[in-house]
Every structure is written in structure tokens, then in C-alpha cells.
Coordinates of C-alpha atoms in Angstrom, one line a residue:
X24 CA -3.6 22.5 32.6
X25 CA -3.6 26.0 34.1
X26 CA -0.3 27.7 35.1
X27 CA -0.2 30.8 37.3
X28 CA 2.9 32.7 36.4
X29 CA 4.4 35.9 37.7
X30 CA 6.6 38.2 35.7
X31 CA 7.5 41.9 35.5
X32 CA 4.8 44.0 33.8
X33 CA 7.0 45.1 30.9
X34 CA 9.7 42.6 31.0
X35 CA 12.6 41.8 33.3
X36 CA 13.5 44.7 35.5
X37 CA 10.9 47.0 34.1
X38 CA 8.2 47.1 36.6
X39 CA 6.2 45.4 39.4
X40 CA 5.4 41.8 39.1
X41 CA 2.1 40.8 37.4
X42 CA 0.4 37.4 37.8
X43 CA -1.3 35.9 34.8
X44 CA -2.7 32.5 33.8
X45 CA -1.6 30.3 30.9
X46 CA -4.2 27.6 30.1
X47 CA -3.6 24.9 27.6
X48 CA -1.8 21.5 27.1
X49 CA 1.6 20.9 28.6
X50 CA 3.8 19.7 25.8
X51 CA 7.2 19.6 27.4
X52 CA 9.0 20.5 30.7
X53 CA 12.7 20.6 30.2
X54 CA 15.8 22.8 30.7
X55 CA 13.9 25.2 33.1
X56 CA 11.0 25.9 30.7
X57 CA 7.4 24.6 30.4
X58 CA 6.2 24.5 26.8
X59 CA 2.4 24.9 26.6
X60 CA 0.0 24.9 23.7
X61 CA -2.5 27.6 24.7
X62 CA -6.2 27.3 24.0
X63 CA -5.8 29.7 21.1
X64 CA -3.3 27.1 19.6
X65 CA -0.2 29.2 20.2
X66 CA 2.8 27.5 21.7
X67 CA 4.5 29.5 24.5
X68 CA 7.5 28.8 26.7
X69 CA 7.0 29.7 30.4
X70 CA 10.2 30.0 32.5
X71 CA 10.1 27.6 35.4
X72 CA 11.2 30.4 37.8
X73 CA 8.0 32.4 36.9
X74 CA 5.6 29.6 37.8
X75 CA 3.7 30.1 41.1
X76 CA 1.4 27.1 40.8
X77 CA -0.2 24.7 38.4
X78 CA -3.4 22.7 38.3
X79 CA -4.7 20.0 35.9
X80 CA -8.0 21.0 34.3
X81 CA -10.3 18.9 32.0
X82 CA -9.7 19.3 28.4
X83 CA -12.7 20.2 26.3
X84 CA -12.4 19.8 22.5
X85 CA -13.2 23.0 20.6
X86 CA -15.2 23.1 17.3
X87 CA -12.7 22.9 14.4
X88 CA -9.8 22.0 16.8
X89 CA -7.4 19.5 15.1
X90 CA -6.3 16.8 17.5
X91 CA -3.7 14.1 16.7
X92 CA -5.1 10.6 16.3
X93 CA -4.2 8.0 19.0
X94 CA -4.0 4.5 17.5
X95 CA -2.4 1.7 19.4
X96 CA 1.3 1.4 20.1
X97 CA 1.5 -1.9 18.2
X98 CA -0.2 -0.4 15.2
X99 CA 2.1 2.6 15.0
X100 CA 5.2 0.5 15.4
X101 CA 4.1 -1.7 12.5
X102 CA 3.5 1.4 10.4
X103 CA 7.0 2.7 11.3
X104 CA 8.4 -0.7 10.3
X105 CA 6.8 -0.4 6.9
X106 CA 8.2 3.1 6.6
X107 CA 11.8 1.8 7.3
X108 CA 11.6 -1.8 5.8
X109 CA 14.3 -4.3 6.2
X110 CA 15.1 -6.4 3.2
X111 CA 14.5 -9.6 5.2
X112 CA 11.5 -10.1 7.5
X113 CA 10.1 -13.2 9.0
X114 CA 7.2 -13.7 11.5
X115 CA 8.2 -15.6 14.6
X116 CA 4.9 -16.1 16.3
X117 CA 3.5 -12.6 17.1
X118 CA 7.0 -11.1 16.6
X119 CA 8.8 -10.1 13.4
X120 CA 12.5 -10.8 13.0
X121 CA 14.2 -8.3 10.7
X122 CA 17.7 -8.2 9.1
X123 CA 19.3 -5.8 6.7
X124 CA 23.0 -6.4 6.4
X125 CA 23.6 -4.9 9.9
X126 CA 22.5 -1.4 8.9
X127 CA 20.5 0.5 11.5
X128 CA 19.0 -1.0 14.7
X129 CA 15.3 -0.9 13.6
X130 CA 16.1 -3.0 10.5
X131 CA 18.2 -5.5 12.4
X132 CA 16.1 -6.2 15.5
X133 CA 13.0 -8.1 16.5
X134 CA 9.7 -6.1 16.6
X135 CA 8.3 -7.5 19.8
X136 CA 4.8 -6.4 20.8
X137 CA 2.3 -8.3 23.0
X138 CA 2.0 -9.9 26.4
X139 CA 3.2 -13.5 26.4
X140 CA 3.2 -16.4 28.9
X141 CA 6.7 -17.2 30.2
X142 CA 6.9 -20.5 28.4
X143 CA 6.0 -18.9 25.1
X144 CA 8.4 -16.0 25.7
X145 CA 11.3 -18.5 26.3
X146 CA 10.5 -20.4 23.2
X147 CA 10.4 -17.3 21.1
X148 CA 13.7 -16.1 22.5
X149 CA 15.2 -19.4 21.5
X150 CA 13.9 -18.9 17.9
X151 CA 15.2 -15.4 17.9
X152 CA 18.7 -16.4 19.0
X153 CA 18.8 -19.1 16.3
X154 CA 17.5 -16.8 13.6
X155 CA 20.1 -14.2 14.1
X156 CA 22.9 -16.7 14.7
X157 CA 22.3 -18.1 11.2
X158 CA 22.8 -14.6 9.8
X159 CA 25.8 -13.8 11.9
X160 CA 24.1 -10.8 13.5
X161 CA 23.7 -9.9 17.2
X162 CA 20.3 -10.3 18.9
X163 CA 18.5 -7.1 19.5
X164 CA 14.8 -6.7 20.6
X165 CA 12.7 -3.6 20.0
X166 CA 9.9 -3.3 22.5
X167 CA 7.7 -0.5 23.9
X168 CA 9.1 1.0 27.1
X169 CA 7.5 -0.3 30.2
X170 CA 5.5 -2.9 28.3
X171 CA 5.3 -6.6 29.1
X172 CA 8.2 -7.6 26.8
X173 CA 10.4 -4.8 28.1
X174 CA 9.7 -5.7 31.7
X175 CA 10.1 -9.4 31.2
X176 CA 13.4 -9.2 29.4
X177 CA 14.8 -6.7 31.9
X178 CA 13.9 -9.1 34.7
X179 CA 16.0 -11.7 32.8
X180 CA 19.0 -9.6 32.7
X181 CA 18.7 -8.1 29.3
X182 CA 20.2 -4.6 28.9
X183 CA 18.2 -1.6 27.9
X184 CA 19.6 1.0 25.6
X185 CA 18.6 4.7 25.6
X186 CA 14.8 5.2 25.5
X187 CA 13.3 6.8 22.4
X188 CA 10.2 8.9 22.3
X189 CA 7.7 8.1 19.6
X190 CA 5.9 11.4 18.9
X191 CA 2.8 12.1 16.8
X192 CA 0.8 15.1 15.5
X193 CA -1.9 16.0 13.1
X194 CA -0.3 17.2 9.8
X195 CA -2.7 20.2 9.5
X196 CA -2.0 21.3 13.0
X197 CA 1.8 21.2 12.6
X198 CA 1.6 23.1 9.2
X199 CA -0.6 25.7 10.9
X200 CA 2.0 26.1 13.7
X201 CA 4.9 26.2 11.3
X202 CA 3.1 28.9 9.3
X203 CA 3.2 31.3 12.2
X204 CA 6.2 33.5 11.6
X205 CA 7.1 35.9 14.4
X206 CA 9.8 37.5 12.3
X207 CA 11.3 37.2 8.9
X208 CA 14.0 34.5 8.7
X209 CA 17.6 35.6 8.9
X210 CA 18.3 33.9 5.6
X211 CA 16.4 33.1 2.5
X212 CA 15.8 29.4 2.4
X213 CA 14.8 27.3 -0.6
X214 CA 13.5 23.8 -0.3
X215 CA 13.5 21.2 -3.1
X216 CA 11.9 17.7 -3.3
X217 CA 13.2 14.6 -5.0
X218 CA 12.0 10.9 -5.2
X219 CA 15.4 9.6 -4.0
X220 CA 18.4 11.0 -2.2
X221 CA 20.9 12.9 -4.5
X222 CA 24.5 14.1 -3.9
X223 CA 23.2 17.4 -2.3
X224 CA 21.1 15.4 0.1
X225 CA 23.9 13.1 1.1
X226 CA 26.3 16.1 1.5
X227 CA 24.2 16.9 4.6
X228 CA 23.1 13.4 5.7
X229 CA 26.6 12.0 5.5
X230 CA 25.7 8.3 5.0
X231 CA 25.5 7.1 1.5
X232 CA 25.8 3.4 2.4
X233 CA 24.0 1.5 -0.5
X234 CA 22.4 -0.8 2.1
X235 CA 20.9 2.1 3.9
X236 CA 19.8 3.7 0.7
X237 CA 17.9 0.5 -0.1
X238 CA 15.8 1.2 3.0
X239 CA 15.4 4.9 2.3
X240 CA 13.9 4.4 -1.1
X241 CA 11.9 1.2 -0.4
X242 CA 8.4 2.5 0.5
X243 CA 6.0 3.1 -2.3
X244 CA 5.4 6.7 -1.2
X245 CA 8.6 8.4 -0.2
X246 CA 10.1 11.9 -0.6
X247 CA 13.4 13.6 0.2
X248 CA 13.7 17.3 1.0
X249 CA 16.9 19.4 0.7
X250 CA 16.8 23.0 2.1
X251 CA 19.4 25.3 0.6
X252 CA 20.8 28.5 2.0
X253 CA 21.1 31.9 0.2
X254 CA 24.3 30.7 -1.7
X255 CA 22.6 27.5 -2.9
X256 CA 24.6 25.3 -0.4
X257 CA 22.6 22.4 1.1
X258 CA 21.9 23.3 4.7
X259 CA 19.3 20.7 5.8
X260 CA 17.7 17.5 4.7
X261 CA 14.9 15.1 5.7
X262 CA 12.9 12.2 4.5
X263 CA 9.2 11.3 4.7
X264 CA 7.4 8.1 3.9
X265 CA 3.6 7.8 3.8
X266 CA 1.9 4.6 5.0
X267 CA -1.8 4.2 5.6
X268 CA -2.2 8.0 6.0
X269 CA 0.7 8.5 8.3
X270 CA 3.9 10.4 7.4
X271 CA 7.0 9.1 9.0
X272 CA 9.7 11.8 9.3
X273 CA 13.2 10.3 9.4
X274 CA 16.9 11.1 8.5
X275 CA 16.6 14.8 9.6
X276 CA 19.9 16.7 9.6
X277 CA 21.4 20.2 9.1
X278 CA 25.0 21.3 8.6
X279 CA 26.6 22.7 11.8
X280 CA 27.0 26.3 10.6
X281 CA 23.3 26.7 9.7
X282 CA 22.1 26.6 13.3
X283 CA 19.2 28.9 14.3
X284 CA 18.5 29.9 10.8
X285 CA 15.1 28.3 10.6
X286 CA 16.3 25.3 8.6
X287 CA 14.6 22.7 10.9
X288 CA 11.3 24.4 10.6
X289 CA 11.6 24.6 6.8
X290 CA 12.5 20.9 6.6
X291 CA 9.5 20.0 8.6
X292 CA 7.2 22.3 6.6
X293 CA 8.4 20.9 3.2
X294 CA 8.2 17.3 4.3
X295 CA 4.7 17.7 5.8
X296 CA 3.4 19.7 2.8
X297 CA 4.5 16.9 0.5
X298 CA 3.1 14.3 2.8
X299 CA -0.3 16.1 2.9
X300 CA -0.4 16.0 -0.9
X301 CA 0.3 12.2 -0.6
X302 CA -2.8 11.8 1.6
X303 CA -1.2 11.9 5.1
X304 CA -3.4 13.2 7.9
X305 CA -1.0 12.5 10.7
X306 CA 2.7 12.3 11.3
X307 CA 5.2 10.6 13.6
X308 CA 8.9 10.9 14.4
X309 CA 11.3 9.5 16.9
X310 CA 13.7 11.3 19.2
X311 CA 15.9 10.3 22.1
X312 CA 14.8 11.3 25.5
X313 CA 18.1 13.0 26.2
X314 CA 17.8 15.3 23.2
X315 CA 16.0 18.1 25.0
X316 CA 16.7 20.7 22.4
X317 CA 15.2 18.5 19.7
X318 CA 12.2 17.8 21.9
X319 CA 11.7 21.5 22.4
X320 CA 11.7 22.0 18.6
X321 CA 9.1 19.3 18.1
X322 CA 7.0 20.6 21.0
X323 CA 6.9 24.1 19.5
X324 CA 5.8 22.5 16.2
X325 CA 3.0 20.6 17.9
X326 CA 4.3 17.0 18.4
X327 CA 3.5 15.1 21.6
X328 CA 4.8 11.8 22.9
X329 CA 2.5 8.8 22.1
X330 CA 4.8 6.2 23.7
X331 CA 8.4 5.3 24.3
X332 CA 10.4 2.3 23.0
X333 CA 13.9 1.0 23.2
X334 CA 16.3 -1.8 22.2
X335 CA 17.3 -4.6 24.6
X336 CA 20.4 -6.8 24.2
X337 CA 20.8 -10.2 25.8
X338 CA 23.1 -11.0 28.7
X339 CA 26.4 -12.9 28.0
X340 CA 25.9 -16.5 27.3
X341 CA 22.5 -16.1 25.6
X342 CA 22.1 -18.7 22.9
X343 CA 19.4 -21.1 21.5
X344 CA 18.2 -23.5 24.1
X345 CA 20.0 -21.7 27.0
X346 CA 17.3 -20.7 29.6
X347 CA 17.7 -17.4 31.4
X348 CA 15.8 -17.0 34.6
X349 CA 14.5 -13.7 35.9
X350 CA 17.3 -11.8 37.6
X351 CA 20.1 -13.5 35.6
X352 CA 23.3 -11.4 35.7
X353 CA 24.2 -9.2 32.7
X354 CA 28.0 -9.4 33.3
X355 CA 30.0 -9.3 30.2
X356 CA 27.5 -7.4 28.1
X357 CA 29.3 -5.0 25.9
X358 CA 28.6 -1.3 26.2
X359 CA 26.8 0.3 23.3
X360 CA 23.8 -1.7 22.1
X361 CA 24.1 -0.3 18.6
X362 CA 27.7 -1.5 18.0
X363 CA 28.0 -2.6 14.4
X364 CA 24.4 -1.6 13.7
X365 CA 24.8 2.0 12.5
X366 CA 23.9 5.1 14.5
X367 CA 20.2 4.7 14.6
X368 CA 19.3 7.0 11.8
X369 CA 16.5 4.6 11.0
X370 CA 14.8 5.9 14.1
X371 CA 14.8 9.4 12.8
X372 CA 18.1 10.4 14.5
X373 CA 20.6 12.4 12.6
X374 CA 24.4 12.6 12.5
X375 CA 24.2 16.4 12.8
X376 CA 21.5 16.2 15.5
X377 CA 22.8 19.0 17.7
X378 CA 22.7 21.5 14.9
X379 CA 19.3 20.2 13.7
X380 CA 17.8 20.4 17.2
X381 CA 18.9 24.0 17.7
X382 CA 18.0 25.3 14.2

């Protein structure tokens, strides 16, 4: 798109207003700023107050320009599933039921792609209810936002949790963007890589649950990054798994006192450098829609939203063989779809997310 902006010639309060154009791809519009990847590949933030007008213009690929691949939603969700695998998985028709001792939502929910006739959907929901009842786990369905399953379940009174953005980027493009340093970092950062999480990694991550670690180390190609500050203290961590040429970035976190020290960028750089050596050409991550600071960080690094997804919980009274008609009330559904299922770190969300997002 093309934005016409007006700003003082030499900065705020320093001269007459000057109109200029910013042409490129709009990555994010949040918190009063529009983040645009210009045609020279630089990412810039344009204050909303400076925008006079905007117009959508056709995008013409440039020779040598690296663009992120765009596979299907279902294919990417299955790749993400393999990057965060539950110990127990069973196909239920076109869906996949997953259980992992109640640790993380992704590993304890049904992966539910596709568009199904009502009769088939009702039968599948009965199977899902029975499958989770046998394991003493609550029913949770993971579905693409606005897709057929999401819409059909919402019409039946199922309760949606917070939406999550599934974002993608070409590894080479992100590494190029991360390599642009406008200024020297305020602190010297050193990153280290390991094949499994160690004490230093968990010191930042904060969740050494053995059941979760079983998920973390399960993929055949997985790496763990720890970024240390100038005194050697662990400041930031992250995990990458590579499946079919795609790097999944999860479990990203920094310690609170390391905000705005470049830790987030260094974690991303180290993870993607390792992933590229493992054969990854593209990367994905997941971030809550409400995490505007985190989204800005990813936008600056070159990630864009491929699709959204979320988790849906059934209304009260849902059980095998109990039909639920469209519009059924959701009275009695407990607040918090993730109760007893961890805090969603399996979706790439971290305990120290605020500090990570602003680093």
C-alpha cells in the first residue's frame, strides 16, 4: 500500500510540515502506529497522527525478493502439531484427538480441520466427548478462526477462548532484517545452543514439568537457545523445532529486568540461524491477538499473519450422545478455557511475555 504522511521537516517542532510517501506492505496497525515493510525491505513505523491518506496498490514481486511461502491452514496446523507432539494421538475421522497428561492446550485438544456435514459433526463430537471422558480430561477443540468448525461449534453454544495469530516468514528474510543494527546494543549478549533444556534455560522459562519437557524434546530436530547478559546470567530463552523445512519457534521468554536490551532479537536470530543450518526455509510462531507489543516485535522482524486459530470449550451438559442444537445456551461454562491445561506455552506463549515482547 501507499501512505501519504506529513511530518516536520527536521523532526517534531523543528520546521514546516513536509508530505512524503511510504510505499510497501502493511504488517501491523496497532497502538497508534502503522508498521510497513518498504519496498527497499526496511521496516518503518509511521505514527497514525501523521497519516493523511492511504491507498492499496498492486504488489509486484521484485527479482531476488524473498517472500514467505503460503501453504494451507490445515497443512501448517499439522506441521505445528508435529513440532509440539502429544504423547497420545488418535485419528477420529478427519480430526486428531490428542492427550498429554493435561499439559498445554495444544497437546490436550482435538485438531479439527475441515468442513463437515452436520450429521458427521455431531457423530464426531460424540466420539470426542467419549475419548476425553475415558482419560479424565476436559474436551477442547482447536480450530481455525472463522472456519467451518469454529462457526459450527459457536452456533451450538461452544465458548471461544482468546484468538491466536499464526504468523509466518521466510527464514532468510527475517535473518536479513535482524542483521540490520541501527545502533550497538546496550549490553553484550552471548547466545548458546543445546539439544535439550538445561538449568539455565529453565531459570528463564520457569516450567520444568517433566511432562512438558517430554514435548519439548520430542521432535527429531530441536534446539534450545539461551541468551546471557554481560555477567553471564541467563536473560532470554527460546526453542525451535524443524519439520518439513519449517522452523517452529516456541517457548520464548526473557527475564523482566532485561527489557529493551535486544534479547528478543538475539533469541530470534540464534534460533533461526540454527534452523537454517537444519534445512529450514520458513518459520512460524504463534502470538495472542491482544499481545500488541509482541506483534510489533514480530512485525519488525518480518513475520505476517497467515491465519488465526483458537480453542473452543463445550457448553454445560455436553456428553457422549447428548445432542446440542445450534444456539444452545452456554450457561454454566467455567471461565478460562485453559484451566488445568497449563498456560499455553505450547502455542509459543511465554510466562515472561511482557518482558519478551518489549525487549
